[in-house]
Short mmCIF file of C-alpha atoms and ligand atoms in Angstrom, two decimals:
data_model
loop_
_atom_site.label_atom_id
_atom_site.label_comp_id
_atom_site.label_asym_id
_atom_site.label_seq_id
_atom_site.Cartn_x
_atom_site.Cartn_y
_atom_site.Cartn_z
CA MET A 13 11.79 12.77 -3.07
CA LYS A 14 11.21 9.43 -3.57
CA LEU A 15 9.45 6.81 -1.72
CA ILE A 16 8.55 3.21 -2.39
CA HIS A 17 5.41 1.53 -1.35
CA MET A 18 4.50 -1.95 -0.59
CA SER A 19 1.41 -3.51 0.42
CA ASP A 20 0.12 -7.05 1.37
CA ILE A 21 3.12 -8.32 1.90
CA HIS A 22 1.04 -11.47 3.82
CA LEU A 23 4.08 -13.61 5.48
CA THR A 24 3.11 -16.45 7.04
CA THR A 25 5.04 -20.02 8.00
CA PRO A 26 8.51 -20.19 6.42
CA GLY A 27 7.66 -22.69 3.63
CA HIS A 28 3.83 -22.49 3.30
CA THR A 29 2.70 -20.66 0.11
CA ILE A 30 -0.30 -18.86 -0.66
CA GLY A 31 -1.91 -19.01 -4.35
CA GLY A 32 1.14 -21.14 -4.79
CA ARG A 33 3.29 -18.71 -4.17
CA ASP A 34 5.75 -18.23 -1.03
CA PRO A 35 5.00 -14.63 0.41
CA ASN A 36 8.33 -14.69 2.63
CA ALA A 37 10.39 -15.03 -0.38
CA ASN A 38 8.23 -12.47 -2.86
CA PHE A 39 8.89 -10.09 0.21
CA GLU A 40 12.70 -10.53 -0.04
CA ARG A 41 12.65 -10.55 -3.70
CA ALA A 42 10.69 -7.06 -3.51
CA LEU A 43 13.13 -5.40 -0.92
CA ALA A 44 16.25 -6.71 -2.90
CA HIS A 45 14.64 -5.07 -6.21
CA ALA A 46 13.19 -2.18 -4.53
CA LEU A 47 16.99 -1.01 -2.44
CA ALA A 48 18.78 -2.38 -5.53
CA ASP A 49 16.56 0.57 -8.26
CA HIS A 50 15.70 2.62 -5.35
CA GLY A 51 17.83 2.67 -2.70
CA ASP A 52 18.08 6.28 -2.62
CA ALA A 53 14.17 6.77 -1.59
CA GLU A 54 13.56 8.28 2.02
CA LEU A 55 10.87 5.89 3.06
CA LEU A 56 9.46 2.47 2.41
CA VAL A 57 5.68 2.12 3.50
CA ILE A 58 4.07 -1.32 3.80
CA THR A 59 0.25 -0.22 4.22
CA GLY A 60 -0.82 -3.66 5.61
CA ASP A 61 -1.71 -7.09 5.52
CA LEU A 62 1.96 -7.48 7.12
CA SER A 63 1.17 -11.19 8.41
CA ASP A 64 -1.40 -13.57 6.68
CA TRP A 65 -3.17 -14.62 10.00
CA GLY A 66 -1.62 -12.04 12.40
CA ASP A 67 0.95 -14.53 13.91
CA ARG A 68 3.49 -13.09 16.18
CA ALA A 69 6.28 -14.83 14.78
CA ASP A 70 5.49 -13.19 11.25
CA TYR A 71 5.90 -9.70 13.47
CA GLU A 72 9.21 -10.70 14.97
CA ARG A 73 10.66 -12.23 11.67
CA LEU A 74 9.77 -8.78 9.86
CA LYS A 75 11.12 -6.93 12.68
CA ALA A 76 14.48 -8.54 12.23
CA ARG A 77 14.16 -8.26 8.63
CA ILE A 78 13.38 -4.45 8.59
CA ALA A 79 16.10 -3.30 10.85
CA ASP A 80 18.31 -4.57 8.04
CA VAL A 81 16.65 -2.11 5.58
CA PRO A 82 18.82 0.67 5.18
CA ILE A 83 16.05 3.31 4.71
CA PRO A 84 13.34 4.25 7.44
CA VAL A 85 10.21 1.68 7.39
CA ARG A 86 6.66 2.63 8.36
CA LEU A 87 3.67 0.07 9.04
CA CYS A 88 0.15 -0.18 8.57
CA ILE A 89 -2.02 -2.97 9.90
CA GLY A 90 -4.73 -4.81 7.66
CA ASN A 91 -7.74 -7.14 8.07
CA HIS A 92 -4.95 -9.82 8.13
CA ASP A 93 -3.12 -8.60 10.78
CA ASP A 94 -3.68 -8.54 14.62
CA ARG A 95 -3.88 -5.19 16.33
CA ALA A 96 -3.03 -6.95 19.67
CA ARG A 97 -0.42 -8.88 18.59
CA PHE A 98 1.51 -6.50 16.27
CA LEU A 99 1.73 -3.99 19.09
CA GLU A 100 3.24 -6.56 21.23
CA VAL A 101 6.17 -6.58 18.88
CA PHE A 102 6.05 -2.79 17.51
CA PRO A 103 4.88 -1.22 20.55
CA GLU A 104 6.24 2.39 19.28
CA ALA A 105 3.68 2.22 16.63
CA ARG A 106 1.09 2.51 19.24
CA ASP A 107 -0.89 6.00 19.63
CA GLU A 108 -2.51 7.67 22.23
CA ASN A 109 -5.96 5.56 21.38
CA GLY A 110 -4.12 2.27 21.25
CA PHE A 111 -4.14 2.39 17.72
CA VAL A 112 -1.50 1.80 15.13
CA GLN A 113 -1.25 5.07 13.92
CA GLY A 114 1.74 7.91 13.58
CA ALA A 115 3.31 10.63 11.47
CA LEU A 116 6.61 11.02 9.95
CA ASP A 117 8.10 14.32 8.68
CA THR A 118 9.83 13.45 4.95
CA ARG A 119 11.29 16.31 2.60
CA ALA A 120 7.73 16.45 0.83
CA GLY A 121 5.80 16.62 3.77
CA ARG A 122 4.36 15.11 6.85
CA CYS A 123 3.54 11.67 6.15
CA LEU A 124 0.35 10.24 8.19
CA PHE A 125 -0.07 6.24 8.56
CA LEU A 126 -3.63 5.46 9.55
CA ASP A 127 -5.46 2.34 11.30
CA THR A 128 -8.49 0.85 9.46
CA TRP A 129 -8.33 -2.43 11.38
CA ALA A 130 -11.46 -3.47 12.76
CA PRO A 131 -12.24 -6.60 14.79
CA ASN A 132 -13.60 -10.09 13.42
CA THR A 133 -14.08 -8.63 10.04
CA HIS A 134 -11.81 -8.47 7.10
CA ALA A 135 -13.65 -5.24 6.19
CA GLY A 136 -12.35 -1.71 7.17
CA GLY A 137 -12.92 0.63 10.15
CA PHE A 138 -12.95 4.04 10.66
CA CYS A 139 -14.33 5.41 13.84
CA ALA A 140 -14.83 8.30 15.70
CA LYS A 141 -12.04 8.48 17.35
CA ARG A 142 -9.78 8.19 14.24
CA ALA A 143 -11.94 10.64 12.37
CA ALA A 144 -10.82 13.00 15.05
CA TRP A 145 -7.50 12.03 15.26
CA LEU A 146 -6.56 12.35 11.56
CA ASP A 147 -8.90 15.86 11.67
CA ALA A 148 -6.64 17.22 14.51
CA ARG A 149 -3.66 15.96 12.92
CA LEU A 150 -4.61 17.60 9.47
CA ALA A 151 -5.23 20.86 11.45
CA GLU A 152 -2.50 21.11 13.51
CA HIS A 153 -0.05 21.54 10.62
CA PRO A 154 0.09 23.46 7.24
CA GLY A 155 1.06 20.49 5.52
CA PRO A 156 1.67 18.97 2.55
CA PHE A 157 0.36 15.88 3.76
CA PHE A 158 0.18 12.11 2.07
CA LEU A 159 -1.72 9.25 3.98
CA PHE A 160 -1.10 5.72 4.27
CA MET A 161 -3.54 2.96 4.76
CA HIS A 162 -4.91 -0.24 4.64
CA HIS A 163 -8.46 -0.24 3.26
CA ASN A 164 -9.75 1.38 0.04
CA PRO A 165 -10.93 5.28 0.67
CA ILE A 166 -13.29 4.55 -2.30
CA PRO A 167 -15.11 1.89 -3.55
CA THR A 168 -13.84 -0.57 -6.32
CA HIS A 169 -17.64 -1.30 -7.53
CA LEU A 170 -16.47 -4.74 -7.38
CA VAL A 171 -19.16 -6.32 -5.45
CA PRO A 172 -17.37 -8.75 -3.49
CA MET A 173 -14.05 -6.49 -2.56
CA ASP A 174 -16.64 -3.81 -1.63
CA LYS A 175 -18.20 -6.09 1.01
CA ILE A 176 -14.62 -5.89 3.01
CA ARG A 177 -14.06 -2.19 1.67
CA LEU A 178 -13.62 0.55 4.60
CA LEU A 179 -16.93 0.69 5.90
CA ASP A 180 -16.80 4.14 7.47
CA ASP A 181 -15.16 5.32 4.09
CA ALA A 182 -17.77 8.07 3.55
CA THR A 183 -16.81 9.52 6.78
CA PHE A 184 -13.37 8.89 5.92
CA ARG A 185 -13.91 11.08 2.90
CA GLU A 186 -15.59 13.84 5.01
CA VAL A 187 -12.67 14.47 6.69
CA VAL A 188 -10.13 14.44 4.32
CA GLY A 189 -12.28 16.70 2.41
CA ARG A 190 -12.37 19.24 5.15
CA HIS A 191 -8.60 19.36 4.47
CA ALA A 192 -8.24 18.75 0.96
CA ARG A 193 -6.47 21.33 0.03
CA LYS A 194 -3.41 20.17 2.25
CA VAL A 195 -3.46 16.88 0.96
CA ARG A 196 -1.44 15.87 -1.64
CA HIS A 197 -1.94 12.04 -2.41
CA ILE A 198 -3.20 8.60 -0.34
CA PHE A 199 -1.51 5.58 -0.74
CA PHE A 200 -3.53 2.10 -0.04
CA GLY A 201 -3.30 -1.62 -0.08
CA HIS A 202 -6.00 -4.44 0.38
CA CYS A 203 -7.49 -4.91 -3.09
CA HIS A 204 -4.22 -6.41 -4.56
CA MET A 205 -4.75 -4.90 -7.87
CA PRO A 206 -3.53 -1.01 -9.22
CA LEU A 207 -6.32 1.16 -8.76
CA ALA A 208 -6.30 5.14 -8.83
CA GLY A 209 -9.02 7.84 -8.35
CA SER A 210 -9.45 10.52 -5.80
CA THR A 211 -10.98 10.60 -1.95
CA ALA A 212 -12.60 13.97 -1.60
CA GLY A 213 -10.63 15.24 -4.35
CA VAL A 214 -7.41 13.75 -3.18
CA PRO A 215 -5.37 11.92 -5.55
CA THR A 216 -5.52 8.20 -4.07
CA THR A 217 -3.70 5.47 -5.57
CA SER A 218 -3.09 1.38 -4.91
CA LEU A 219 -1.16 -1.44 -6.63
CA ARG A 220 -1.12 -5.01 -6.45
CA GLY A 221 0.68 -7.01 -3.65
CA THR A 222 4.20 -8.48 -3.16
CA ASN A 223 2.68 -12.05 -3.37
CA HIS A 224 -0.74 -12.87 -4.68
CA ALA A 225 -2.60 -10.97 -6.96
CA SER A 226 -6.38 -9.97 -7.63
CA ILE A 227 -8.04 -9.58 -10.95
CA ALA A 228 -10.92 -7.33 -11.57
CA VAL A 229 -14.04 -9.36 -12.67
CA PHE A 230 -16.85 -7.53 -12.57
CA ALA A 231 -19.40 -10.24 -13.41
CA GLU A 232 -18.71 -11.96 -9.98
CA LYS A 233 -20.68 -11.02 -7.57
CA ASP A 234 -19.83 -13.20 -4.83
CA LEU A 235 -16.36 -14.26 -4.19
CA LEU A 236 -12.94 -12.63 -4.51
CA SER A 237 -11.14 -13.17 -7.75
CA ALA A 238 -7.34 -14.35 -7.58
CA SER A 239 -4.84 -14.13 -11.00
CA ASP A 240 -1.54 -15.26 -11.81
CA LEU A 241 -0.40 -11.43 -12.46
CA PRO A 242 3.03 -10.61 -11.42
CA GLU A 243 4.04 -9.47 -7.59
CA ALA A 244 4.45 -5.52 -7.56
CA TYR A 245 5.37 -3.17 -5.50
CA GLY A 246 5.14 1.02 -6.12
CA VAL A 247 7.57 3.94 -5.81
CA ALA A 248 6.72 7.54 -6.20
CA PHE A 249 8.18 10.31 -7.05
CA ILE A 250 7.39 13.73 -5.25
CA ALA A 251 8.09 17.09 -6.36
CA PRO A 252 6.82 20.26 -5.55
CA ASP A 253 4.04 20.33 -8.00
CA TYR A 254 3.91 16.76 -9.28
CA VAL A 255 3.47 13.09 -7.90
CA THR A 256 4.29 9.97 -10.24
CA VAL A 257 3.05 6.66 -8.63
CA HIS A 258 4.81 3.75 -10.33
CA MET A 259 3.45 -0.27 -10.14
CA ILE A 260 6.75 -2.12 -10.68
CA GLU A 261 5.94 -5.58 -11.51
CA PHE A 262 9.19 -7.14 -10.33
CA GLY A 263 7.78 -10.88 -10.41
CA TYR A 264 7.01 -10.57 -14.56
CA GLN A 265 9.02 -13.35 -16.13
CA GLY A 266 8.74 -12.28 -19.67
CA PRO A 267 11.18 -10.50 -22.02
CA VAL A 268 11.59 -7.01 -22.15
CA ARG A 269 11.75 -5.34 -25.38
CA VAL A 270 13.64 -2.38 -26.39
CA GLU A 271 14.28 -0.43 -29.35
CA GLY A 272 15.94 -2.20 -32.34
CA SER A 273 13.75 -5.21 -31.50
CA PRO A 274 12.67 -5.90 -35.16
CA ASP A 275 8.94 -5.50 -34.75
CA TYR A 276 9.79 -2.36 -32.71
CA ALA A 277 12.11 -1.18 -35.21
CA LEU A 278 9.08 -0.95 -38.08
CA TRP A 279 6.99 0.65 -35.42
CA ASN A 280 9.47 3.32 -35.21
CA ARG A 281 9.70 3.99 -39.03
CA GLU A 282 6.31 3.68 -40.16
CA THR A 283 4.72 5.93 -37.55
CA MET A 284 7.14 7.81 -35.36
CA ARG A 285 9.72 9.92 -36.74
CA ARG A 286 12.48 11.47 -34.56
FE1 FE2 B 315 -4.26 -8.32 1.48
FE1 FE2 B 316 -6.34 -6.59 3.14
#
């Protein structure tokens, strides 16, 4: 089973740019690239920061656009989103407690989409209600599960980024830890950079967004760091006994060298026999 993971699309008023890049155009490029190479994916999940400032018009354009995507699409909200406005446009995404949460069964297992949005902050929240919801969902089904969320469930150890991390991440890890054997992978966004690790023993990955890119600068203690690294989305290949996750840099503009280019041939001859 294959799934496409996109994050931090940051849709905005048409014509506006973020970091010198056009998020609406880059979302289109990402969709075109992903569907050309991975149109056989079973699911596309976009893990938040759907709109740059939670504008209703962004959600309306997103809804119209994903209606044309030929595979199922599921959405999480991020700190740049506005939950109330999102739910006005996507009322079907509301759970029984008013959060943007839900489940979808795929051939690989049950996917859970989590809401880490918190009001008036860029940091994430995972309150007692959401913890209870996740605990109940993980308890009621044998799994395997795949979790999707916006905020990072593990600290990055980049000081400015960790100021806006999931503030209840220890609670989150405690809930996941109770069911860790049933949870195969956690996909998240928010950090705009590739990250890999584990959450209470569950493998966890993130990726660069489809528009603006971060970069890890550990010396910077105050402000978030941005870069001109290529726009990206992810694809995950899920088999019964492995999960492979790629970050696909569709925005890369440089050459792609293949076997046969002069220096590659030399490297082959001197170091690698086959
Ligand atoms: Fe973002
Ligand atoms: Fe974010």
